């Protein structure tokens, strides 16, 4: 089925309702920000399956063991999580929703530990970079990168050694019964991670507002300017643009663009063929309700 | 000194020559791609100092213990290295050159090891993501993230345990006397990392061709379209554009743009005030010779 027919079908079936008890694969483990995003988006319903890697989340959908996947796509202080974009291109899956989670890192350690006993700290590399100002005060600590923040907390709890600490959420500390040695240690006090909810099928839930697309432009001056002009003509607001190097064609770029505005079936049916004509490659990533910023 | 005066001074003193024996801080360790980039850019001259983190490279310049820093800024398969952009903003340092290094990952292990003895693999998280297709054939291996690929190789060499392997360059294998169990295991056979050479001062080496800038736009429709129109008016070619979330102002974006074309002192003196007028914030990152793609 071509894209315009797929869009027509998705519009005719919209709004879709969430299944009764969806199976949800998320990247992370119990106590991770990914689990928080899943609980929040699915409002506590559904069966949640933790996955070790982003690839495992896509594979859970591919093998039909999950209905939805939940993956971090952008952090307000460290930027886009490019692997997720690469996997969306590779599997040709769709974004059906988004969720934001406020990152509040804590330094967690087993009972009996204090700031003086700590020698090694476990976290995801982004956990370290987000807490760099705090960590700079303790140059003697060895920072050991780990799969994700919550797995680091689980490891520290299992070792039960007062020399070890983890950087993870307060909730991870509660789940793994760890002490909070320091709270809100991330340098940005408004550090938010945006998660996307992905599905094998193109479908629209109630009141979608944001479109995500990807495209590749021929390498000629003004090509990007023309494309951005198209969005302007349709009075759409670009809320994100990112060029990513194209595999096997060094320094040719794939563009990721998100836009909002007055988006009807008609808008998309008119807009998409114009971009497809100007682009060498076009991918429709999804049309979904934008996260309500007042909630955070 | 304001930017236009600083540019005038840099133009009047250009082209600058490289110091006789520059002190160079690079992110990585012996055998890392960062060391390769440094050796290649400085043509084997200079004193090279390995640094554990990107922050340490900036601090070496800040404390005057190094003249130049060498940092990875973009990989052709995994995208921009956002931390380096953040640090360039924070320290207000300049890009004075770029260098590209072809990434060819190998699976390295101590003598006596083979593919059947391996249980744990050490590498930088990007080393794993770049070798994912290869690693998928060995799901029983535990992948342990490490600071960088070469430090992982050094660790495996030191442990001398046939259960351990590292993903790093062939050169790292030679330096740490490790066997090559598998060669060219990265999924893209044209995987290139772009490094930037940074300095505390704005200066231009011979024949600069590429400009890097950063700016923040007011949140109104068409603002980005207008800016891109300015580049078009000056017949400049955008070779990179990236929006990055602005700290403490969620989902407001800082833009990173690189451009090439017919760039004279006059072009910059005319162009910059126009962008400064349209932007809330503007940063000139550097004007430097573009890497000769035929060399790679």
Coordinates of C-alpha atoms in Angstrom, one line a residue:
Chain A
X1 CA 0.0 0.0 0.0
X2 CA 1.4 3.4 -0.9
X3 CA 1.7 6.2 1.7
X4 CA -1.3 8.3 0.5
X5 CA -3.6 5.2 0.6
X6 CA -2.2 4.2 4.0
X7 CA -2.9 7.7 5.3
X8 CA -6.4 7.6 3.8
X9 CA -7.1 4.3 5.6
X10 CA -5.6 5.7 8.9
X11 CA -7.8 8.8 8.6
X12 CA -10.9 6.7 7.8
X13 CA -10.3 4.5 10.9
X14 CA -9.4 7.4 13.2
X15 CA -9.6 8.1 16.1
X16 CA -8.3 4.7 17.1
X17 CA -8.8 3.6 20.7
X18 CA -6.1 2.0 22.8
X19 CA -6.5 -1.8 23.2
X20 CA -7.9 -3.0 26.5
X21 CA -4.7 -4.5 27.8
X22 CA -1.9 -3.6 25.4
X23 CA 1.5 -5.4 25.5
X24 CA 4.2 -2.7 25.9
X25 CA 7.9 -3.2 25.4
X26 CA 10.0 -0.4 26.9
X27 CA 13.8 0.2 26.8
X28 CA 15.0 0.0 30.4
X29 CA 14.2 -2.0 33.5
X30 CA 12.0 -1.6 36.6
X31 CA 12.5 1.9 38.0
X32 CA 13.8 3.4 34.8
X33 CA 12.5 6.6 33.2
X34 CA 11.3 4.4 30.3
X35 CA 9.0 2.5 32.7
X36 CA 7.7 5.8 34.1
X37 CA 6.9 7.0 30.5
X38 CA 5.1 3.7 29.8
X39 CA 3.0 3.9 33.0
X40 CA 2.1 7.5 32.3
X41 CA 1.1 7.0 28.7
X42 CA -0.9 3.8 29.2
X43 CA -2.3 5.2 32.5
X44 CA -1.2 2.1 34.4
X45 CA -3.0 -0.4 32.1
X46 CA -1.3 -3.0 29.9
X47 CA 1.5 -5.5 30.4
X48 CA 4.9 -3.9 30.5
X49 CA 8.0 -5.7 29.3
X50 CA 11.4 -4.3 30.0
X51 CA 14.0 -4.6 27.1
X52 CA 17.8 -4.3 27.4
X53 CA 18.4 -2.4 24.1
X54 CA 16.4 -0.2 21.8
X55 CA 16.8 -2.9 19.1
X56 CA 15.1 -5.4 21.5
X57 CA 12.1 -3.1 21.6
X58 CA 11.8 -3.1 17.8
X59 CA 12.3 -6.9 17.7
X60 CA 9.5 -7.4 20.3
X61 CA 7.1 -5.6 17.8
X62 CA 8.6 -7.4 14.8
X63 CA 8.0 -10.8 16.4
X64 CA 4.5 -9.8 17.6
X65 CA 5.2 -10.2 21.3
X66 CA 4.3 -6.6 21.9
X67 CA 1.7 -4.1 20.5
X68 CA 3.6 -0.9 21.3
X69 CA 7.2 0.1 22.0
X70 CA 8.3 3.0 24.2
X71 CA 11.7 4.7 23.5
X72 CA 13.5 7.9 24.4
X73 CA 14.0 10.1 21.4
X74 CA 15.2 13.4 22.7
X75 CA 16.5 14.9 25.9
X76 CA 16.2 18.6 26.6
X77 CA 19.8 18.9 27.7
X78 CA 21.7 16.3 25.7
X79 CA 19.8 16.3 22.4
X80 CA 18.4 13.7 20.0
X81 CA 18.9 10.0 20.5
X82 CA 20.0 9.2 17.0
X83 CA 19.8 5.4 17.3
X84 CA 16.0 5.5 17.7
X85 CA 15.7 7.5 14.4
X86 CA 18.0 5.0 12.7
X87 CA 15.8 2.1 13.9
X88 CA 12.6 3.8 12.9
X89 CA 14.0 4.1 9.4
X90 CA 15.3 0.5 9.4
X91 CA 12.0 -1.1 10.6
X92 CA 9.6 1.4 8.9
X93 CA 7.5 1.6 12.1
X94 CA 5.3 4.6 13.1
X95 CA 5.2 7.0 16.0
X96 CA 1.6 7.0 17.5
X97 CA 2.2 9.1 20.6
X98 CA 4.7 10.9 22.8
X99 CA 5.3 11.2 26.5
X100 CA 7.6 13.5 28.5
X101 CA 9.3 12.5 31.8
X102 CA 11.1 15.0 34.0
X103 CA 14.6 13.7 34.8
X104 CA 15.6 14.1 38.4
X105 CA 18.7 12.2 39.1
X106 CA 19.7 11.2 42.6
X107 CA 22.9 9.6 44.0
X108 CA 21.8 6.3 45.4
X109 CA 23.8 3.9 47.6
X110 CA 23.2 0.9 49.9
X111 CA 22.5 1.4 53.6
X112 CA 25.7 2.3 55.6
X113 CA 27.1 4.4 52.7
X114 CA 27.7 8.1 52.8
X115 CA 29.4 10.6 50.4
X116 CA 32.8 9.7 52.0
X117 CA 32.5 5.9 51.5
X118 CA 31.8 6.2 47.7
X119 CA 34.5 5.1 45.3
X120 CA 32.6 3.9 42.2
X121 CA 29.5 5.3 40.6
X122 CA 27.3 3.4 38.1
X123 CA 25.0 5.1 35.5
X124 CA 24.1 5.5 31.9
X125 CA 26.7 7.8 30.1
X126 CA 23.9 10.4 29.8
X127 CA 23.3 10.1 33.6
X128 CA 27.0 11.2 34.1
X129 CA 26.9 14.0 31.5
X130 CA 23.7 15.3 33.0
X131 CA 25.2 15.3 36.5
X132 CA 28.7 16.6 35.5
X133 CA 28.7 19.7 37.7
X134 CA 27.9 17.6 40.8
X135 CA 30.4 14.9 39.8
X136 CA 33.2 17.5 39.3
X137 CA 33.1 18.0 43.1
X138 CA 34.2 14.4 43.6
X139 CA 37.0 13.9 41.1
X140 CA 38.2 10.8 43.1
X141 CA 35.1 8.8 42.2
X142 CA 35.4 6.4 39.3
X143 CA 32.4 6.7 36.9
X144 CA 31.5 3.4 35.3
X145 CA 29.1 3.5 32.4
X146 CA 26.1 1.1 32.4
X147 CA 23.2 0.1 30.1
X148 CA 20.8 2.4 31.8
X149 CA 20.4 4.3 35.1
X150 CA 18.0 1.8 36.7
X151 CA 20.1 -1.3 35.8
X152 CA 23.0 0.5 37.5
X153 CA 20.8 1.0 40.6
X154 CA 19.8 -2.7 40.6
X155 CA 23.5 -3.7 40.3
X156 CA 24.6 -1.4 43.3
X157 CA 21.7 -2.8 45.4
X158 CA 22.7 -6.4 44.6
X159 CA 26.4 -5.7 45.5
X160 CA 25.3 -4.0 48.7
X161 CA 28.8 -2.4 49.0
X162 CA 29.0 1.0 50.7
X163 CA 31.8 2.0 48.2
X164 CA 29.3 1.8 45.3
X165 CA 26.7 4.3 44.2
X166 CA 24.3 4.8 41.3
X167 CA 22.9 7.8 39.5
X168 CA 19.2 7.1 38.8
X169 CA 15.7 8.3 39.7
X170 CA 14.3 8.5 43.2
X171 CA 11.8 5.9 42.2
X172 CA 14.6 3.5 41.3
X173 CA 16.0 4.1 44.7
X174 CA 12.7 3.1 46.3
X175 CA 12.3 0.0 44.1
X176 CA 15.8 -1.2 44.9
X177 CA 15.8 -0.1 48.5
X178 CA 18.7 2.3 48.3
X179 CA 19.5 5.5 50.3
X180 CA 19.3 8.9 48.6
X181 CA 22.7 10.5 49.3
X182 CA 22.0 13.5 47.1
X183 CA 18.9 14.7 45.3
X184 CA 18.3 16.6 42.0
X185 CA 22.0 16.4 41.0
X186 CA 21.4 17.0 37.2
X187 CA 22.7 20.4 36.2
X188 CA 19.5 21.5 34.4
X189 CA 16.6 21.7 36.7
X190 CA 14.2 21.5 33.8
X191 CA 15.7 18.4 32.3
X192 CA 13.0 16.5 30.3
X193 CA 13.2 13.4 28.2
X194 CA 10.7 13.0 25.3
X195 CA 9.7 9.4 24.7
X196 CA 7.9 8.1 21.6
X197 CA 5.3 5.4 21.5
X198 CA 5.8 3.3 18.4
X199 CA 3.6 0.8 16.5
X200 CA 3.9 -1.5 13.5
X201 CA 0.9 0.1 11.9
X202 CA 0.1 3.7 10.9
X203 CA -2.8 4.7 13.2
X204 CA -4.0 7.9 14.7
X205 CA -5.3 8.3 18.3
X206 CA -7.7 11.1 19.2
X207 CA -6.7 14.7 18.4
X208 CA -3.3 14.3 16.7
X209 CA -1.4 17.6 16.4
X210 CA 2.2 16.8 15.6
X211 CA 3.7 15.2 12.4
X212 CA 7.2 13.7 12.2
X213 CA 8.8 13.0 8.8
X214 CA 12.2 12.1 7.4
X215 CA 13.5 12.9 4.0
X216 CA 16.7 13.1 1.9
X217 CA 17.4 16.0 -0.4
X218 CA 19.5 16.0 -3.6
X219 CA 22.8 17.8 -3.0
X220 CA 22.2 21.1 -4.6
X221 CA 22.2 24.7 -3.2
X222 CA 18.8 25.9 -2.1
X223 CA 17.2 22.5 -1.8
X224 CA 16.6 22.8 1.9
X225 CA 15.4 26.4 1.6
X226 CA 12.7 25.3 -0.9
X227 CA 11.5 22.5 1.3
X228 CA 11.3 24.9 4.3
X229 CA 9.4 27.3 2.1
X230 CA 6.8 24.6 1.5
X231 CA 6.0 24.4 5.2
X232 CA 5.8 28.1 5.3
X233 CA 3.3 28.2 2.4
X234 CA 1.1 25.7 4.3
X235 CA 1.4 27.8 7.5
X236 CA 2.9 24.9 9.4
X237 CA 5.3 25.5 12.3
X238 CA 8.5 23.6 12.3
X239 CA 9.2 22.5 15.8
X240 CA 12.3 20.4 15.0
X241 CA 14.8 20.0 12.3
X242 CA 17.9 17.8 12.3
X243 CA 20.3 16.7 9.6
X244 CA 21.8 13.3 10.1
X245 CA 24.6 11.8 7.9
X246 CA 23.3 9.2 5.5
X247 CA 24.8 5.7 5.8
X248 CA 27.2 4.8 3.0
X249 CA 27.0 8.4 1.5
X250 CA 29.3 10.4 3.7
X251 CA 28.1 13.8 4.6
X252 CA 24.9 13.5 2.6
X253 CA 22.1 14.1 5.0
X254 CA 18.8 12.7 6.0
X255 CA 16.6 15.3 7.6
X256 CA 14.2 14.8 10.5
X257 CA 11.5 17.4 10.7
X258 CA 8.6 17.7 13.2
X259 CA 5.8 20.2 12.5
X260 CA 2.5 21.3 14.0
X261 CA -0.3 23.6 12.8
X262 CA -3.7 23.2 11.1
X263 CA -3.1 19.6 9.8
X264 CA -6.0 18.0 8.0
X265 CA -6.2 14.9 5.7
X266 CA -6.2 17.5 2.9
X267 CA -3.1 19.3 4.1
X268 CA -1.1 16.1 4.2
X269 CA -2.5 14.9 0.8
X270 CA -1.4 18.1 -0.7
X271 CA 1.9 18.6 1.2
X272 CA 3.4 15.1 0.9
X273 CA 3.5 14.8 -2.9
X274 CA 5.3 18.2 -3.1
X275 CA 8.0 17.0 -0.6
X276 CA 8.2 13.6 -2.3
X277 CA 8.8 15.3 -5.6
X278 CA 11.7 17.5 -4.2
X279 CA 13.2 14.7 -2.0
X280 CA 15.1 11.6 -3.1
X281 CA 13.6 9.7 -0.2
X282 CA 10.6 10.4 2.0
X283 CA 9.4 8.7 5.2
X284 CA 6.2 9.5 7.1
X285 CA 7.0 8.8 10.8
X286 CA 3.7 9.5 12.4
X287 CA 0.9 11.9 13.3
X288 CA 0.1 12.0 17.0
X289 CA -1.2 14.1 19.9
X290 CA 1.5 16.4 21.2
X291 CA 2.4 16.0 24.9
X292 CA 0.5 18.5 27.0
X293 CA 3.4 20.7 28.3
X294 CA 1.3 22.0 31.2
X295 CA 1.4 18.5 32.7
X296 CA 5.1 18.6 33.4
Chain B
X1 CA 36.3 42.6 21.9
X2 CA 33.2 42.2 19.9
X3 CA 32.8 39.5 17.3
X4 CA 33.3 41.8 14.2
X5 CA 36.5 43.2 15.7
X6 CA 37.7 39.8 16.6
X7 CA 37.0 38.6 13.0
X8 CA 38.9 41.7 11.6
X9 CA 41.9 40.9 13.8
X10 CA 41.8 37.2 12.8
X11 CA 41.6 38.1 9.1
X12 CA 44.5 40.7 9.4
X13 CA 46.7 38.0 11.1
X14 CA 45.7 35.2 8.7
X15 CA 47.0 32.8 7.6
X16 CA 48.3 31.7 11.0
X17 CA 51.0 29.0 11.0
X18 CA 50.9 26.1 13.3
X19 CA 53.3 26.4 16.2
X20 CA 56.6 24.4 16.0
X21 CA 55.7 21.9 18.7
X22 CA 52.1 22.4 19.7
X23 CA 50.7 20.8 22.9
X24 CA 47.6 18.8 21.9
X25 CA 45.0 17.4 24.3
X26 CA 42.8 14.7 22.7
X27 CA 39.9 12.7 24.0
X28 CA 40.9 9.1 24.2
X29 CA 44.0 7.1 25.0
X30 CA 46.9 5.6 23.0
X31 CA 45.5 3.7 20.1
X32 CA 42.2 5.6 20.0
X33 CA 40.6 7.2 16.9
X34 CA 41.2 10.6 18.7
X35 CA 45.0 9.9 18.7
X36 CA 44.8 8.9 15.0
X37 CA 43.1 12.2 14.2
X38 CA 45.7 14.2 16.2
X39 CA 48.6 12.5 14.5
X40 CA 47.1 13.0 11.1
X41 CA 46.2 16.7 11.6
X42 CA 49.5 17.7 13.3
X43 CA 51.4 15.4 10.9
X44 CA 53.2 13.6 13.7
X45 CA 54.6 16.8 15.3
X46 CA 53.6 18.2 18.7
X47 CA 53.2 16.7 22.2
X48 CA 50.0 14.7 22.5
X49 CA 48.2 14.4 25.8
X50 CA 45.4 11.8 26.2
X51 CA 42.3 13.0 28.2
X52 CA 39.7 10.8 29.8
X53 CA 36.6 13.0 29.1
X54 CA 35.7 15.7 26.6
X55 CA 35.5 18.1 29.5
X56 CA 39.1 17.3 30.4
X57 CA 40.2 18.4 26.9
X58 CA 38.5 21.8 27.4
X59 CA 40.0 22.1 30.9
X60 CA 43.5 21.5 29.5
X61 CA 43.0 24.5 27.2
X62 CA 41.4 26.5 29.9
X63 CA 44.4 25.9 32.3
X64 CA 46.9 26.6 29.5
X65 CA 48.5 23.2 29.6
X66 CA 47.5 22.6 25.9
X67 CA 47.4 24.8 22.8
X68 CA 44.9 22.7 20.9
X69 CA 42.1 20.2 21.7
X70 CA 41.0 17.3 19.4
X71 CA 37.4 16.1 19.8
X72 CA 35.0 13.9 17.8
X73 CA 32.0 16.0 16.7
X74 CA 30.1 13.8 14.2
X75 CA 30.0 10.2 13.0
X76 CA 28.6 9.3 9.6
X77 CA 26.5 6.5 11.0
X78 CA 25.5 7.6 14.5
X79 CA 25.2 11.4 14.1
X80 CA 26.4 14.5 16.0
X81 CA 28.2 14.3 19.4
X82 CA 26.1 16.8 21.2
X83 CA 28.2 17.1 24.3
X84 CA 31.0 18.7 22.2
X85 CA 28.6 21.4 20.9
X86 CA 27.5 22.0 24.5
X87 CA 31.1 22.4 25.7
X88 CA 32.0 24.7 22.7
X89 CA 29.1 27.0 23.8
X90 CA 30.0 26.8 27.5
X91 CA 33.7 27.6 27.0
X92 CA 33.3 29.9 24.0
X93 CA 36.3 28.3 22.2
X94 CA 36.8 28.1 18.5
X95 CA 37.1 25.4 15.8
X96 CA 40.3 26.0 13.8
X97 CA 40.4 22.8 11.8
X98 CA 38.8 19.4 11.1
X99 CA 40.1 15.9 10.5
X100 CA 38.3 12.7 9.4
X101 CA 39.2 9.2 10.5
X102 CA 37.7 6.1 8.9
X103 CA 36.3 3.8 11.6
X104 CA 37.3 0.2 11.1
X105 CA 36.3 -1.8 14.2
X106 CA 37.9 -5.1 15.0
X107 CA 37.1 -7.7 17.7
X108 CA 40.4 -7.9 19.7
X109 CA 41.3 -10.5 22.4
X110 CA 44.4 -11.8 24.2
X111 CA 46.4 -14.7 22.8
X112 CA 44.7 -18.0 23.4
X113 CA 41.2 -16.6 22.8
X114 CA 38.9 -17.4 19.9
X115 CA 35.3 -16.6 19.0
X116 CA 34.1 -19.5 21.2
X117 CA 36.0 -18.5 24.4
X118 CA 34.6 -14.9 24.5
X119 CA 32.0 -14.1 27.2
X120 CA 32.4 -10.4 27.7
X121 CA 33.0 -7.6 25.2
X122 CA 34.3 -4.1 26.2
X123 CA 33.9 -0.9 24.0
X124 CA 32.4 2.5 23.9
X125 CA 28.6 2.4 23.5
X126 CA 29.0 3.8 19.9
X127 CA 31.4 0.9 19.3
X128 CA 28.6 -1.5 20.1
X129 CA 25.9 0.4 18.1
X130 CA 28.2 0.6 15.1
X131 CA 28.9 -3.2 15.3
X132 CA 25.3 -4.2 16.2
X133 CA 24.8 -6.5 13.1
X134 CA 28.0 -8.5 14.0
X135 CA 27.1 -8.6 17.7
X136 CA 23.6 -9.9 16.9
X137 CA 25.3 -13.2 15.8
X138 CA 26.6 -13.7 19.4
X139 CA 23.6 -13.0 21.7
X140 CA 25.3 -14.8 24.5
X141 CA 28.1 -12.2 24.8
X142 CA 27.7 -9.6 27.5
X143 CA 28.6 -6.1 26.1
X144 CA 30.1 -3.8 28.8
X145 CA 30.2 -0.1 27.9
X146 CA 33.6 1.6 28.5
X147 CA 34.9 5.1 28.3
X148 CA 36.3 4.6 24.8
X149 CA 37.3 1.9 22.5
X150 CA 41.0 2.0 23.1
X151 CA 40.7 2.1 26.9
X152 CA 38.6 -1.1 26.5
X153 CA 41.4 -2.7 24.5
X154 CA 43.9 -1.7 27.2
X155 CA 41.7 -3.2 29.9
X156 CA 41.3 -6.5 28.0
X157 CA 45.1 -6.7 27.4
X158 CA 45.8 -6.0 31.1
X159 CA 43.3 -8.7 32.2
X160 CA 44.8 -11.2 29.7
X161 CA 41.7 -13.4 30.0
X162 CA 40.6 -15.4 26.9
X163 CA 36.9 -14.8 28.0
X164 CA 37.3 -11.1 27.3
X165 CA 37.4 -9.1 24.1
X166 CA 37.3 -5.5 23.0
X167 CA 35.9 -3.7 20.0
X168 CA 38.5 -1.1 18.9
X169 CA 40.8 -0.2 16.0
X170 CA 43.4 -2.6 14.5
X171 CA 46.0 0.0 15.6
X172 CA 44.8 -0.4 19.2
X173 CA 45.2 -4.2 18.8
X174 CA 48.8 -3.7 17.7
X175 CA 49.6 -1.2 20.5
X176 CA 48.1 -3.5 23.2
X177 CA 49.4 -6.7 21.6
X178 CA 45.9 -8.3 21.1
X179 CA 44.8 -10.8 18.5
X180 CA 42.3 -9.7 15.8
X181 CA 39.4 -12.2 16.0
X182 CA 37.3 -10.4 13.4
X183 CA 38.0 -7.4 11.2
X184 CA 35.8 -4.6 9.8
X185 CA 32.8 -5.5 12.0
X186 CA 31.1 -2.1 11.8
X187 CA 27.9 -2.3 9.8
X188 CA 28.7 0.7 7.6
X189 CA 31.8 0.1 5.5
X190 CA 32.1 3.9 5.0
X191 CA 31.9 4.8 8.7
X192 CA 33.8 8.1 9.2
X193 CA 34.2 10.2 12.3
X194 CA 34.7 13.9 11.9
X195 CA 37.0 15.5 14.6
X196 CA 37.4 19.2 15.2
X197 CA 40.6 20.9 16.3
X198 CA 39.8 23.6 18.9
X199 CA 41.6 26.6 20.2
X200 CA 41.0 29.3 22.9
X201 CA 41.6 32.0 20.2
X202 CA 39.8 32.8 17.0
X203 CA 42.4 32.2 14.3
X204 CA 42.4 31.1 10.7
X205 CA 44.9 28.7 9.2
X206 CA 45.7 28.7 5.4
X207 CA 42.7 28.5 2.9
X208 CA 39.7 28.2 5.3
X209 CA 36.5 27.1 3.5
X210 CA 33.9 26.1 6.1
X211 CA 32.2 28.2 8.7
X212 CA 30.4 26.8 11.8
X213 CA 27.9 29.0 13.7
X214 CA 25.2 28.5 16.4
X215 CA 22.2 30.7 17.0
X216 CA 18.9 30.8 18.8
X217 CA 15.7 32.1 17.1
X218 CA 12.7 33.7 18.6
X219 CA 9.7 31.2 18.6
X220 CA 7.6 32.5 15.7
X221 CA 6.5 30.9 12.5
X222 CA 8.9 31.5 9.5
X223 CA 11.9 32.5 11.6
X224 CA 14.0 29.6 10.4
X225 CA 12.8 30.0 6.8
X226 CA 14.0 33.7 6.9
X227 CA 17.4 32.7 8.2
X228 CA 17.9 30.0 5.6
X229 CA 16.8 32.6 3.0
X230 CA 19.7 34.8 4.1
X231 CA 22.2 32.0 3.3
X232 CA 20.5 31.5 -0.1
X233 CA 20.8 35.3 -0.8
X234 CA 24.6 35.1 -0.1
X235 CA 24.9 32.0 -2.3
X236 CA 26.2 30.0 0.6
X237 CA 25.8 26.2 0.8
X238 CA 24.4 24.8 4.0
X239 CA 26.3 21.6 4.7
X240 CA 24.7 20.9 8.1
X241 CA 21.8 22.1 10.2
X242 CA 20.8 20.8 13.6
X243 CA 18.3 22.0 16.2
X244 CA 19.2 21.2 19.8
X245 CA 16.9 21.8 22.8
X246 CA 17.9 24.9 24.8
X247 CA 18.8 24.3 28.4
X248 CA 16.2 25.6 30.9
X249 CA 13.8 26.5 28.0
X250 CA 12.3 23.2 27.1
X251 CA 11.8 22.6 23.4
X252 CA 13.2 26.0 22.4
X253 CA 16.0 25.3 20.1
X254 CA 19.6 26.3 19.5
X255 CA 20.6 25.8 15.8
X256 CA 24.0 24.5 14.6
X257 CA 24.7 25.4 11.0
X258 CA 27.8 24.8 8.9
X259 CA 28.2 26.4 5.5
X260 CA 30.7 26.7 2.6
X261 CA 30.9 28.9 -0.5
X262 CA 32.6 32.1 -1.5
X263 CA 33.4 33.4 2.0
X264 CA 35.4 36.6 2.2
X265 CA 35.9 39.0 5.2
X266 CA 33.2 41.1 3.5
X267 CA 30.7 38.2 3.3
X268 CA 31.0 37.6 7.0
X269 CA 30.9 41.3 7.9
X270 CA 27.7 41.6 5.9
X271 CA 26.1 38.3 6.8
X272 CA 26.7 38.1 10.6
X273 CA 24.9 41.4 11.6
X274 CA 21.8 40.2 9.6
X275 CA 21.7 36.9 11.5
X276 CA 22.5 38.6 14.8
X277 CA 19.5 40.9 14.2
X278 CA 17.1 38.0 13.6
X279 CA 18.5 35.7 16.3
X280 CA 18.2 36.1 20.1
X281 CA 21.7 34.5 20.5
X282 CA 24.6 34.1 18.0
X283 CA 27.9 32.3 18.3
X284 CA 30.6 32.2 15.7
X285 CA 32.3 28.7 16.1
X286 CA 35.0 29.0 13.5
X287 CA 36.3 29.3 9.9
X288 CA 38.6 26.6 8.9
X289 CA 39.9 24.5 6.0
X290 CA 37.4 21.7 5.2
X291 CA 38.8 18.2 5.3
X292 CA 39.9 17.0 1.8
X293 CA 37.4 14.1 1.2
X294 CA 39.7 12.6 -1.5
X295 CA 42.2 11.7 1.3
X296 CA 39.8 9.2 2.9

